[in-house]
XYZ file of C-alpha atoms in Angstrom:
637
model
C 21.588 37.262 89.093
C 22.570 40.796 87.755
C 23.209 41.042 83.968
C 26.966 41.379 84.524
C 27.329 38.584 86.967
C 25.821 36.148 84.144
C 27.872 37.843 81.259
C 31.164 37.027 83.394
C 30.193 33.696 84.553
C 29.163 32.697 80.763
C 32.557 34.209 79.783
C 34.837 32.765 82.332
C 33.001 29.067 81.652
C 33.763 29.475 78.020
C 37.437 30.803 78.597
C 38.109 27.766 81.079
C 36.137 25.249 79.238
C 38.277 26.048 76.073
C 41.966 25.828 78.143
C 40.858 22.739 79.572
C 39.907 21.176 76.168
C 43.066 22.276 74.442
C 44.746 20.596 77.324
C 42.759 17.587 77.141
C 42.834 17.405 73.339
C 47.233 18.199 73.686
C 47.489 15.375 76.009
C 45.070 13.019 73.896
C 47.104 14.334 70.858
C 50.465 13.478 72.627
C 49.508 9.821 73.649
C 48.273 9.517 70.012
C 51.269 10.102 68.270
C 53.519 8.585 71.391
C 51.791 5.092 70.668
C 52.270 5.778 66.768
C 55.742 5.994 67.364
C 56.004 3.100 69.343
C 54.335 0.744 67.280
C 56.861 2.249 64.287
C 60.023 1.256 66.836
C 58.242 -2.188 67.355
C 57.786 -2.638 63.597
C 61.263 -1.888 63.251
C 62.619 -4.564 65.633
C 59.986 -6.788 63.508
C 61.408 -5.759 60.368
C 65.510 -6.759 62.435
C 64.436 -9.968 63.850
C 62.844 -10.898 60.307
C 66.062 -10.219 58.397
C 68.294 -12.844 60.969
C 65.901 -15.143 60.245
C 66.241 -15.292 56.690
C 70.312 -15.180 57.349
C 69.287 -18.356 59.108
C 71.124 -16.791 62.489
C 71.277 -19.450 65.241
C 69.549 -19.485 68.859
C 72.765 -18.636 70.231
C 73.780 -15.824 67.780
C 70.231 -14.605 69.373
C 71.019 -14.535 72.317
C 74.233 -12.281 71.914
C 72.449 -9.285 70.602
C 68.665 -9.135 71.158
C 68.209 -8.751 74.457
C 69.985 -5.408 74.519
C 67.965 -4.865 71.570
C 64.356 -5.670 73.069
C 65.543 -3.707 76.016
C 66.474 -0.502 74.486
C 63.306 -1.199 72.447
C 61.302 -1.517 75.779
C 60.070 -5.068 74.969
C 59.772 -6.677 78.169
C 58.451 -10.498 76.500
C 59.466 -12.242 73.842
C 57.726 -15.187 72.308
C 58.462 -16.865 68.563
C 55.963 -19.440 68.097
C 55.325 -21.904 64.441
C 51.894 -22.927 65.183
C 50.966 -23.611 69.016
C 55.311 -24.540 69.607
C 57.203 -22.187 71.276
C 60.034 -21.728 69.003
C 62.068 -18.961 70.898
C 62.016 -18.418 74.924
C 61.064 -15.536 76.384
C 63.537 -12.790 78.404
C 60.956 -12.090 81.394
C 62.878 -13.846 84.389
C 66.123 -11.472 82.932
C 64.769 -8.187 83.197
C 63.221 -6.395 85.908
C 59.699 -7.088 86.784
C 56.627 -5.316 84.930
C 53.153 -6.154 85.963
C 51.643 -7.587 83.019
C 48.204 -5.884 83.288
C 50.862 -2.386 82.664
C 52.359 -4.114 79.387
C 50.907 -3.470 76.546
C 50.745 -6.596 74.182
C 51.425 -6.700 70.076
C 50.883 -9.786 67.903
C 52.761 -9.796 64.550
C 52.936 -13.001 61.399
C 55.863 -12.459 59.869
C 54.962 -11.856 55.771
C 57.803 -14.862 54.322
C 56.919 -17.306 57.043
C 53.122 -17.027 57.704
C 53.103 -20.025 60.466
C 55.359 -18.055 62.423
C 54.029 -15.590 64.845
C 55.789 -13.073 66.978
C 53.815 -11.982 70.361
C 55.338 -9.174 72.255
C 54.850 -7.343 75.557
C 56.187 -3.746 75.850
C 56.755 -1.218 78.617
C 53.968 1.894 78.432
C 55.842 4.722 76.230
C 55.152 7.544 78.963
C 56.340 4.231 82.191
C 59.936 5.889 82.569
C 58.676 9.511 81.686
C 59.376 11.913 84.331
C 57.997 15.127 83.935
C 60.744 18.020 85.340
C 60.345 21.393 85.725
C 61.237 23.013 83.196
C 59.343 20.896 80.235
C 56.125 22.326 81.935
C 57.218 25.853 82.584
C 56.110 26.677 78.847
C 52.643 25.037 79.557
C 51.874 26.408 83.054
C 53.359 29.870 81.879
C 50.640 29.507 78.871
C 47.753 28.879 81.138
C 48.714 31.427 83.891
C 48.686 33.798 81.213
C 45.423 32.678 80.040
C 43.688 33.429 83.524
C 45.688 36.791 84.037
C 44.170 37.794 80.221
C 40.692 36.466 81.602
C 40.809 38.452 85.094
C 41.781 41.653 83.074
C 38.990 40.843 80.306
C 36.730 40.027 82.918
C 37.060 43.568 85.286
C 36.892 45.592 81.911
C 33.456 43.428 81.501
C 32.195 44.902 84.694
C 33.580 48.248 84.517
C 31.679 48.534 81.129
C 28.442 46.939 81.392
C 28.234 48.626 84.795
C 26.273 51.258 83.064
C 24.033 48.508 81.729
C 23.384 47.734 85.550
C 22.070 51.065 86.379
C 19.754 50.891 83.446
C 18.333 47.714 84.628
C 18.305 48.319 87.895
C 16.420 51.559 86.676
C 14.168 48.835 84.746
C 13.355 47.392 88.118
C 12.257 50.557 89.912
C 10.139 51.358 86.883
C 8.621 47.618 87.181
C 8.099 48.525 91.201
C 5.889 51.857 90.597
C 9.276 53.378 92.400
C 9.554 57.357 91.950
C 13.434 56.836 92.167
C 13.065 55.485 88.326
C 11.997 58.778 86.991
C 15.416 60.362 86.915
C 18.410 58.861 85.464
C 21.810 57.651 86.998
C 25.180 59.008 86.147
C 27.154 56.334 83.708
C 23.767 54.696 82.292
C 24.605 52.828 79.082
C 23.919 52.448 76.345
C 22.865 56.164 76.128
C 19.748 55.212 73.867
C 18.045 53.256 75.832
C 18.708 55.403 78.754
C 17.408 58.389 77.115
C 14.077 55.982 75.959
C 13.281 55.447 79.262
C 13.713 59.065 80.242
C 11.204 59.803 77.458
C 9.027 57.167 78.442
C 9.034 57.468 82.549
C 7.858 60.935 81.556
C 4.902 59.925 78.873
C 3.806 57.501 81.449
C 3.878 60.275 84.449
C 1.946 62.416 82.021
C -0.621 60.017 81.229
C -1.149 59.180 84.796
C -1.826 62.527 85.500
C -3.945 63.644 82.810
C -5.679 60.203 84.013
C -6.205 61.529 87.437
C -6.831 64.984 86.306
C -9.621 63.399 83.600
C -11.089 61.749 86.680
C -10.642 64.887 89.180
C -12.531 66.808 86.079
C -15.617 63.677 86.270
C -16.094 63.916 89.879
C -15.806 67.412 89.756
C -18.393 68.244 87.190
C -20.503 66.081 89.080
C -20.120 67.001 92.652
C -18.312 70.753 92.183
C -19.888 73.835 91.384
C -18.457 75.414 88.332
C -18.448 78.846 88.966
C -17.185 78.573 93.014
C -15.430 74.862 92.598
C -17.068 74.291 95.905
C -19.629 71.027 96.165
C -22.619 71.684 94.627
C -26.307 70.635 95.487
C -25.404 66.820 94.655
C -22.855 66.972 96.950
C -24.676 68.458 99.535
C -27.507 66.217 99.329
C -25.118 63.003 99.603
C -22.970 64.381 102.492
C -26.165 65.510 104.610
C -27.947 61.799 103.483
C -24.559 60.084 105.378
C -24.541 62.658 108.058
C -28.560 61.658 109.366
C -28.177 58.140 108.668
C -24.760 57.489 110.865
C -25.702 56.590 114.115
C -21.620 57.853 114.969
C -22.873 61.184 114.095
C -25.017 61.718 117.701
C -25.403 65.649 116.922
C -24.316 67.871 113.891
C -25.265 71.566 112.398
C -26.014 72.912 108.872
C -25.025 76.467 108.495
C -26.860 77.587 105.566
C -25.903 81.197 104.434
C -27.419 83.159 101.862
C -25.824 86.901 100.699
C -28.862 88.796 100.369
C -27.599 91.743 98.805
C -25.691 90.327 96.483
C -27.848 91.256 93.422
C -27.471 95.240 94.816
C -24.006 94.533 94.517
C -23.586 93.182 91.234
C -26.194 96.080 89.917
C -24.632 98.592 91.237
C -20.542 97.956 90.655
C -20.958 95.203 88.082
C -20.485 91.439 87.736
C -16.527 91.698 88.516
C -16.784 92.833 91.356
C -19.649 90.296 92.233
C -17.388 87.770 91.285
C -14.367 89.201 93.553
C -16.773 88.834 96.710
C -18.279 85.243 95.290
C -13.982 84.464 95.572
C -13.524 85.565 99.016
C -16.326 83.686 100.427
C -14.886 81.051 98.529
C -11.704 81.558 100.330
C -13.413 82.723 103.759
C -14.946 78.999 103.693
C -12.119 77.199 102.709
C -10.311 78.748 106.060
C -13.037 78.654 108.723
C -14.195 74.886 107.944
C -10.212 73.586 107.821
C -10.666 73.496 111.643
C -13.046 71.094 111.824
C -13.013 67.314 111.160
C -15.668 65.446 108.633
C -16.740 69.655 107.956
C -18.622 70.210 104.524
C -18.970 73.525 102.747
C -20.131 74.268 99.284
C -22.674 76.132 96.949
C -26.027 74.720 97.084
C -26.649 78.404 94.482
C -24.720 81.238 93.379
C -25.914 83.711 96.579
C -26.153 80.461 99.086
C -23.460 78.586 100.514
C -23.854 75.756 103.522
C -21.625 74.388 105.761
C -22.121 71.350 107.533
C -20.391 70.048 110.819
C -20.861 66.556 112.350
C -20.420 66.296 115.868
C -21.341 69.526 116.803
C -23.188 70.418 120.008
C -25.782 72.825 120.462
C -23.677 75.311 122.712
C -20.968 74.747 120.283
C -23.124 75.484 117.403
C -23.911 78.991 119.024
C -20.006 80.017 119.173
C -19.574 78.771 115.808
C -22.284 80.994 114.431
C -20.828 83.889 116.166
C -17.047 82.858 115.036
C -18.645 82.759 111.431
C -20.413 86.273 111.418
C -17.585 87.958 112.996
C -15.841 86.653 109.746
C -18.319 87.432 106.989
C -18.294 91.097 108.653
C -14.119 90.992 107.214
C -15.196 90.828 103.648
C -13.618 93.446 101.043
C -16.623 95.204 99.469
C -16.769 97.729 97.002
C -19.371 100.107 99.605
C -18.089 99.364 102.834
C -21.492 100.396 104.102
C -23.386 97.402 102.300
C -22.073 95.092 104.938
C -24.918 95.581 107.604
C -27.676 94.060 105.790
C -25.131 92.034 103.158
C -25.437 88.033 104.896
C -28.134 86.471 106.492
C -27.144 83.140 108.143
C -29.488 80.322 108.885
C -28.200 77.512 112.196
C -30.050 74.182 112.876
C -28.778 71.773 115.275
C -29.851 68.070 114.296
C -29.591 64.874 115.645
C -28.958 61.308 114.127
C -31.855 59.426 112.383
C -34.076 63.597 111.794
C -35.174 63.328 108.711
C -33.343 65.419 105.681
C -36.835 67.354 104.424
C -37.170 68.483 108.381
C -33.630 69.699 108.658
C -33.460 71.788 105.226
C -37.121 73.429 106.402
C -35.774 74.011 109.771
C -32.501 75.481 108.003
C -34.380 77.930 105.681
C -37.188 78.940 108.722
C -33.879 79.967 110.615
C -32.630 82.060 107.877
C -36.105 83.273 106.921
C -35.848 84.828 110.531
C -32.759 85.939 110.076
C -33.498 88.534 106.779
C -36.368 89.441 108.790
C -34.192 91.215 110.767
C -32.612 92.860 108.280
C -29.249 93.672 109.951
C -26.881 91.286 109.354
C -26.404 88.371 111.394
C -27.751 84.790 112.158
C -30.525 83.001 113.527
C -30.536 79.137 115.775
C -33.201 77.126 114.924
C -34.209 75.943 118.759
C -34.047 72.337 119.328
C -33.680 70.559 122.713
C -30.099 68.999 121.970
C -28.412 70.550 125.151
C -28.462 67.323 127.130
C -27.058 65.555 124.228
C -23.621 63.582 125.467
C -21.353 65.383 122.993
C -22.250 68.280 124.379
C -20.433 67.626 127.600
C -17.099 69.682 128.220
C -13.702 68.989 127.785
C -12.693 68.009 131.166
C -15.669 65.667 131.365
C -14.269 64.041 128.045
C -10.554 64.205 129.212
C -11.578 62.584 132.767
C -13.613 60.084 130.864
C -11.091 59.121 128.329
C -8.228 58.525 130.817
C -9.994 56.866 133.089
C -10.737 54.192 130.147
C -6.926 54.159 128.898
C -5.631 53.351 132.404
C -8.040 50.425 132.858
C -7.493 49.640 129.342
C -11.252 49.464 128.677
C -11.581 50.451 125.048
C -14.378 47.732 123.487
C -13.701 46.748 119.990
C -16.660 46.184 117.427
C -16.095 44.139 114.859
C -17.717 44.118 110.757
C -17.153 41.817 108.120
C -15.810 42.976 104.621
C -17.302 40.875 102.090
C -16.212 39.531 98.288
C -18.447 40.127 95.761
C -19.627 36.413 97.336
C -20.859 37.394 100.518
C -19.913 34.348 102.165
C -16.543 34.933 101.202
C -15.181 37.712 103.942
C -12.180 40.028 102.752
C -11.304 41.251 106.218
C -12.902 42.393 109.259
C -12.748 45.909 110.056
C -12.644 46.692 114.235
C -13.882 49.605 115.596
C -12.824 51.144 119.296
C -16.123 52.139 121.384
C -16.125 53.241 125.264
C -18.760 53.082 127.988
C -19.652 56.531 129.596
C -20.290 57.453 133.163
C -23.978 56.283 132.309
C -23.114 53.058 130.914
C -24.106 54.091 127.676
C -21.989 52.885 124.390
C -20.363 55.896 122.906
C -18.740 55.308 119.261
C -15.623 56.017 118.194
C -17.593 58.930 115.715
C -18.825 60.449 119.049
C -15.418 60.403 121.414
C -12.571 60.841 118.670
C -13.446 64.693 117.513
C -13.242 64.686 121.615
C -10.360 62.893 122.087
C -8.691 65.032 119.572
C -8.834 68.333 121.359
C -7.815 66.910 125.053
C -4.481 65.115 122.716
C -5.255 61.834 123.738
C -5.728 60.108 120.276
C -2.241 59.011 119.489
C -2.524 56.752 123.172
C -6.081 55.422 121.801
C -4.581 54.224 118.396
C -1.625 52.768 120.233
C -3.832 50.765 122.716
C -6.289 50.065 119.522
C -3.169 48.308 117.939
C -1.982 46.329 121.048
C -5.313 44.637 121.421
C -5.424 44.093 117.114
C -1.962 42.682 117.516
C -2.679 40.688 120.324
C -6.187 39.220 118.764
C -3.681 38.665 115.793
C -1.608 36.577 117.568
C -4.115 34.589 119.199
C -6.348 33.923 116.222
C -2.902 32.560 114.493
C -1.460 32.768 111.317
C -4.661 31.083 109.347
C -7.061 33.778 110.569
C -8.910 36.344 108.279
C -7.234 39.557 108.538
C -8.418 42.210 110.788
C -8.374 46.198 109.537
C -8.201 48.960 111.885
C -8.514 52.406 111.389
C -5.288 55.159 112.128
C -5.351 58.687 112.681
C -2.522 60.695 110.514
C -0.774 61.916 113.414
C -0.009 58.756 114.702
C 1.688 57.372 111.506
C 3.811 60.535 111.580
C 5.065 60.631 115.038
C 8.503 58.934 115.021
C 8.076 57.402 118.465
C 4.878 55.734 117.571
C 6.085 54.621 114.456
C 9.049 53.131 115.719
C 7.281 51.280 118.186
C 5.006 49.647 115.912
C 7.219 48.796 113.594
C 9.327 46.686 116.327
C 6.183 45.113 117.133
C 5.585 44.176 113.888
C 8.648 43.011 113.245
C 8.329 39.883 116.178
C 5.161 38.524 114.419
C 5.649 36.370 111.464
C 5.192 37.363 108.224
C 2.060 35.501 107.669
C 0.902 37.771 110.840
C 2.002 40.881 109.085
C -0.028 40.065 106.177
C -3.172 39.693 107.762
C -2.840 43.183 109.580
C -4.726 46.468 107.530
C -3.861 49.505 108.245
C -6.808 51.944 107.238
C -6.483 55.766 106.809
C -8.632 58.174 105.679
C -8.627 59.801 102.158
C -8.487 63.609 103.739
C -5.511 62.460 106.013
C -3.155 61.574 103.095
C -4.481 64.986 100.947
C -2.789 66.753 103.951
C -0.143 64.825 104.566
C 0.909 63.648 101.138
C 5.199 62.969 101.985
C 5.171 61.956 105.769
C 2.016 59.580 105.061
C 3.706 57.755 101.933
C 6.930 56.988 103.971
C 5.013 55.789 106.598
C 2.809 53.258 104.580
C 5.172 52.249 101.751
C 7.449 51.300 105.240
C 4.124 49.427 106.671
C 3.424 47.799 102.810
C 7.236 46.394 102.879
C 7.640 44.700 106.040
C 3.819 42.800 104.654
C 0.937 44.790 106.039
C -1.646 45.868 103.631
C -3.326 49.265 103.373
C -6.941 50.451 103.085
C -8.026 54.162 102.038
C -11.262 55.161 103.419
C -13.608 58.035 102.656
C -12.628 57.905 99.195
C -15.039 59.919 96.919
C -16.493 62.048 99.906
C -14.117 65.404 98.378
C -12.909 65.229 94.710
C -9.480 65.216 95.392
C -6.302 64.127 93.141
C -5.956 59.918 92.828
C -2.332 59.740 92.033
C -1.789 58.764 95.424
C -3.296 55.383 94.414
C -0.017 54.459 92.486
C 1.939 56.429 94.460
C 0.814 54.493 97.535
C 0.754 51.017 96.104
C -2.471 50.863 97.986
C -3.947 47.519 98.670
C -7.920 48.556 99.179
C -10.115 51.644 98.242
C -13.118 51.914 100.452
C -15.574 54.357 98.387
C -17.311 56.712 100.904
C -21.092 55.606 102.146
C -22.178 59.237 100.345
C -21.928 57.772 96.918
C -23.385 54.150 97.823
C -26.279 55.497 99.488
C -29.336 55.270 96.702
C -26.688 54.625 94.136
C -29.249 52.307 92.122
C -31.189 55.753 91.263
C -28.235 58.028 91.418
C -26.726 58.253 88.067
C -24.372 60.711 89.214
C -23.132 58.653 91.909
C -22.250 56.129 89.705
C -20.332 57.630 86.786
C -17.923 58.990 89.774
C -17.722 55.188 90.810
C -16.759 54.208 87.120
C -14.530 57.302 87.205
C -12.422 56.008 90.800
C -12.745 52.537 89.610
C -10.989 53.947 86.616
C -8.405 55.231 88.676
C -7.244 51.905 89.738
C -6.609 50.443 86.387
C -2.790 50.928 86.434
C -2.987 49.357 90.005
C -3.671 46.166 91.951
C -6.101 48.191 94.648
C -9.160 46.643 94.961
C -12.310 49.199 95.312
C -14.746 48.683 98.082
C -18.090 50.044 98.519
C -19.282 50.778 102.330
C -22.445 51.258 104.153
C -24.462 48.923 102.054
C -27.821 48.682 103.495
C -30.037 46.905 100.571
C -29.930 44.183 98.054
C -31.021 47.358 95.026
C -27.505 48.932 96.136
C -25.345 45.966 96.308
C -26.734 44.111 93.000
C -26.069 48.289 91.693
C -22.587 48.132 92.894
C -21.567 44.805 91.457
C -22.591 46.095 87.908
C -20.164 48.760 88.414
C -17.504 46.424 89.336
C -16.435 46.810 92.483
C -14.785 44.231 94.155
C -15.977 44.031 97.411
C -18.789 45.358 100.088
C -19.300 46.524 104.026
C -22.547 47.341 105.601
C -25.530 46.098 107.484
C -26.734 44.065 104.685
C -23.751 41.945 105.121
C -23.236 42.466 108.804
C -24.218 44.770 112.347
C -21.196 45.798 114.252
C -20.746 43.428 116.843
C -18.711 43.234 120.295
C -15.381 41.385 120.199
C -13.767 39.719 123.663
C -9.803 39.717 123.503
């Protein structure tokens, strides 16, 4: 109940409680002195009867005056008694009839003649009252009055603590983590505390930001480099350690590029300029790898940058190379001249499960080759990847893929998320694979990036959810629940949202609460405002939501409050080794950190032996995925 509501109903109870009392207590009051006076008129005719005796008055002498006296007196009975005789008769069968239990009944000894006893029964003094109009005008005008002062009192009430409504309904949204309760409301009252929780909605915005910026400025001094604010070596290491050890990842590329002539530069026009071409490779980097999915680029030292690309074919790795030297040849320098012999690029082509020391050699024999050249330009380490099924074209894929939507053949793979108990599962997150025209598995890693380009991914979520939904259903409402893994542009498109929220909306609650909707850290970076509407909308109608890939970028954490997010899944670059990577785990502590001020749980994924998990339980985190716990395995729905 709102604060006014309760002030009014506490006033109006008091208002009516105290008119009904002062009736109560009038009426009590009136009967009070009502009886007094009676029993004074009774005493009186007492007081009459005892004088006639003493004038020794005889029975009939009685009997010419007294009636008319006990009637006008309202005595209905009469009885004189010496003793247990009955000296005088009674005038009952005279008068009309009263019920005797509606009589009342006095008893008097008369002081000069203490044998003699007088016992009377008298009409009720209110019996013959009729109340008319106009004797209760005065009261009813009093009491309407009353209730027309209350309804008056009672709107100014409202109209003034209405201010003190907006303040605590302000209260609320603060409570709720709602952005709405950063600004205040017109009419807010009183103006003190309104302007208090101006000053403090801004402190704690501050401190929520310096909090993420304090754990943007960890992560970053341990996975950015600090002169190019690009990933550094760490990074590198941890992103290429993922890469070779996902079996999603079928074929990928490191880029590794090294400007040669950097040093001439720097000699010969100084270290500002230097630092104005370190800047537009910076910049050149930023733009080339934002067109590619999962793509990693940073320093690895200050004249060698790398880029690395999963799910990258060999024939695509070739037009990338070119794409990429065609734009190092656009960079500003001081000597236009120096260009020619400027870069050198080094290209491998790996698959999943090549060892990391292999692919680094074969990276720097590539760009060994070419600065042998000495032009500028780059160099393909050979490797025999051509046959490789990612490297199949788009119409291949697009033939493929709608072939398995019609027949509604998408298999879903299913892995447990675990408590810090193990036996205890958190949810179980589903997968989508499809079987090729070989009858070969093919992972969602392998056919997505694919998927993506022939703009059939939205159609693959939305039969990914109808089977989840279904499975939902089936399972019932005492199931675990069941995560599954969205692509940005689905949330986003109105139709799609739409239709999922109707869907939602004919399972029970207890239904909706066991669906998790996961999305991927690099999604809501690049989506910030169209992402939040969609999820906060999925969050209030009861599903939960999951953030995945966290910690593979150093990006800004507000969006954990902002989000109300339910789970953090930590990226499987920082668990991997994480028992000997100190690194690794202060930018744990710092994401952990992160989630102080929220009720998101963090989980660690791609867990693979006891050294890591006993490591990661240490640290805190709440919960685990990987093969240590669980292998994907095939689900029938």
């Amino acid at each position: 109940m709102k604060f006014t509501n309760k002030f009014t109903f506490i006033t109006s109870a008091i208002v009516l409680t105290c008119i009904t009392l002062v009736l109560i207590g009038g009426m009590v009051s009136l009967r009070s002195l009502s009886l007094k006076h009676h029993q004074q008129l009774i005493g009186s005719v007492i007081e009459v009867i005892e004088k006639q005796i003493d004038k020794q008055t005889v029975e009939t002498q009685f009997d010419s005056w007294l009636p008319d006296l006990l009637d006008a007196s309202g005595i209905v009975r009469l009885q004189v008694k010496r003793g247990d005789v009955t000296v005088y008769q009674n005038y009952y069968a005279s008068r009309q009839y009263y019920p005797m239990r509606l009589l009342l009944r006095y008893s008097y000894e008369l002081d000069k003649y203490p044998d003699v006893r007088l016992i009377l029964h008298t009409r009720q003094p209110f019996s013959e009252l009729k109340f008319t109009f106009w004797p209760l005008a005065g009261v009813g005008t009093a009491i309407l009055l009353s209730l027309s002062l209350l309804y008056f009192a009672l709107r100014w009430i409202k109209k003034s603590f209405y201010g003190a409504e907006l303040l605590e309904r302000r209260a609320h949204y603060l409570l709720q983590n709602n952005p709405t309760a950063r600004f205040a409301q017109e009419g807010e009252w009183p103006k003190a505390a309104s302007q208090a929780l101006d000053v403090l909605s801004e402190r704690l915005e501050n401190s929520l930001k310096e909090r993420s910026i304090f754990d943007i400025h960890i992560r970053g001094k341990a996975f950015l480099d600090e002169d190019t604010g690009l990933g550094n070596r760490l990074a590198f290491d941890n992103m290429l350690d993922t890469v070779t050890n996902d079996e999603s990842y079928a074929s990928n590329t490191l880029i590794l590029i090294s400007l040669t002539e950097l040093s001439t530069l720097k000699y010969q026009f100084g270290a500002e300029q230097a630092d104005k071409v370190i800047q537009q490779m910076v910049d050149l980097l930023k733009s080339f790898c934002s067109r590619y999915d999962d793509s990693f680029y940073g320093s690895v030292k200050k004249p060698e940058f790398v880029i690395l690309l999963p799910q990258m074919a060999y024939e695509e790795t070739k037009v990338v190379a070119k794409q990429l030297t065609k734009a190092l040849y656009q960079l500003q320098l001081p000597d236009p001249s120096l260009i020619e012999t400027f870069f050198h690029i080094g290209v491998v082509n790996f698959p999943f499960g090549k060892e990391v020391s292999h692919i680094i050699d074969d990276a720097n024999r590539a760009l060994l080759v070419a600065e042998h050249q000495k032009i500028s330009g780059w160099h393909l380490s050979e490797e025999n990847l051509k046959k490789n099924v990612i490297s199949k074209g788009t119409v291949h894929w697009r033939g493929l893929l709608t072939d398995v939507l019609n027949k509604d053949a998408l298999l879903l793979y299913r892995q447990h998320v675990v408590k810090r108990d193990p036996t205890n599962i958190l949810y179980s997150e589903l997968w989508s694979r499809i079987i090729g025209y070989d009858k070969e598995v093919i992972a969602a890693g392998t056919f997505m990036p694919m998927a993506e380009k022939c703009g059939l991914c939205g159609q693959i979520d939305k039969q990914m959810l109808e089977k989840v939904l279904a499975l939902l259903v089936v399972r019932g409402e005492s199931c675990k629940p069941i995560g599954v893994n969205l692509g940005s542009r689905f949330l986003m498109n109105k139709e799609n949202r739409k239709w999922l929220m109707f869907e939602l909306m004919q399972k029970t609650k207890k239904i909706r609460n066991n669906l998790v909707i996961e999305i991927s850290e690099h999604l809501i970076e690049q989506h910030y405002s169209p992402m939040r509407f969609a999820l906060i909308a999925l969050q209030k109608i009861g599903c939960k939501i999951a953030v995945d890939n966290v910690g593979k970028s150093v990006v800004n954490t507000q969006y954990i409050l902002d989000f109300n997010i339910d789970y953090l899944k930590l990226h499987a670059s920082l668990i991997r080794d994480i028992h000997i990577r100190s690194t690794n785990q202060v930018a744990i502590q710092s994401l952990m950190a992160s989630c102080l001020n929220s009720h998101a749980q963090v989980i660690a994924v791609g867990i693979e032996t006891e050294e890591e998990w006993k490591c990661l339980l240490r640290l805190g985190v709440c919960g685990g995925q990987g093969t240590l716990f669980s292998t994907p395995k095939q689900m029938k729905v």
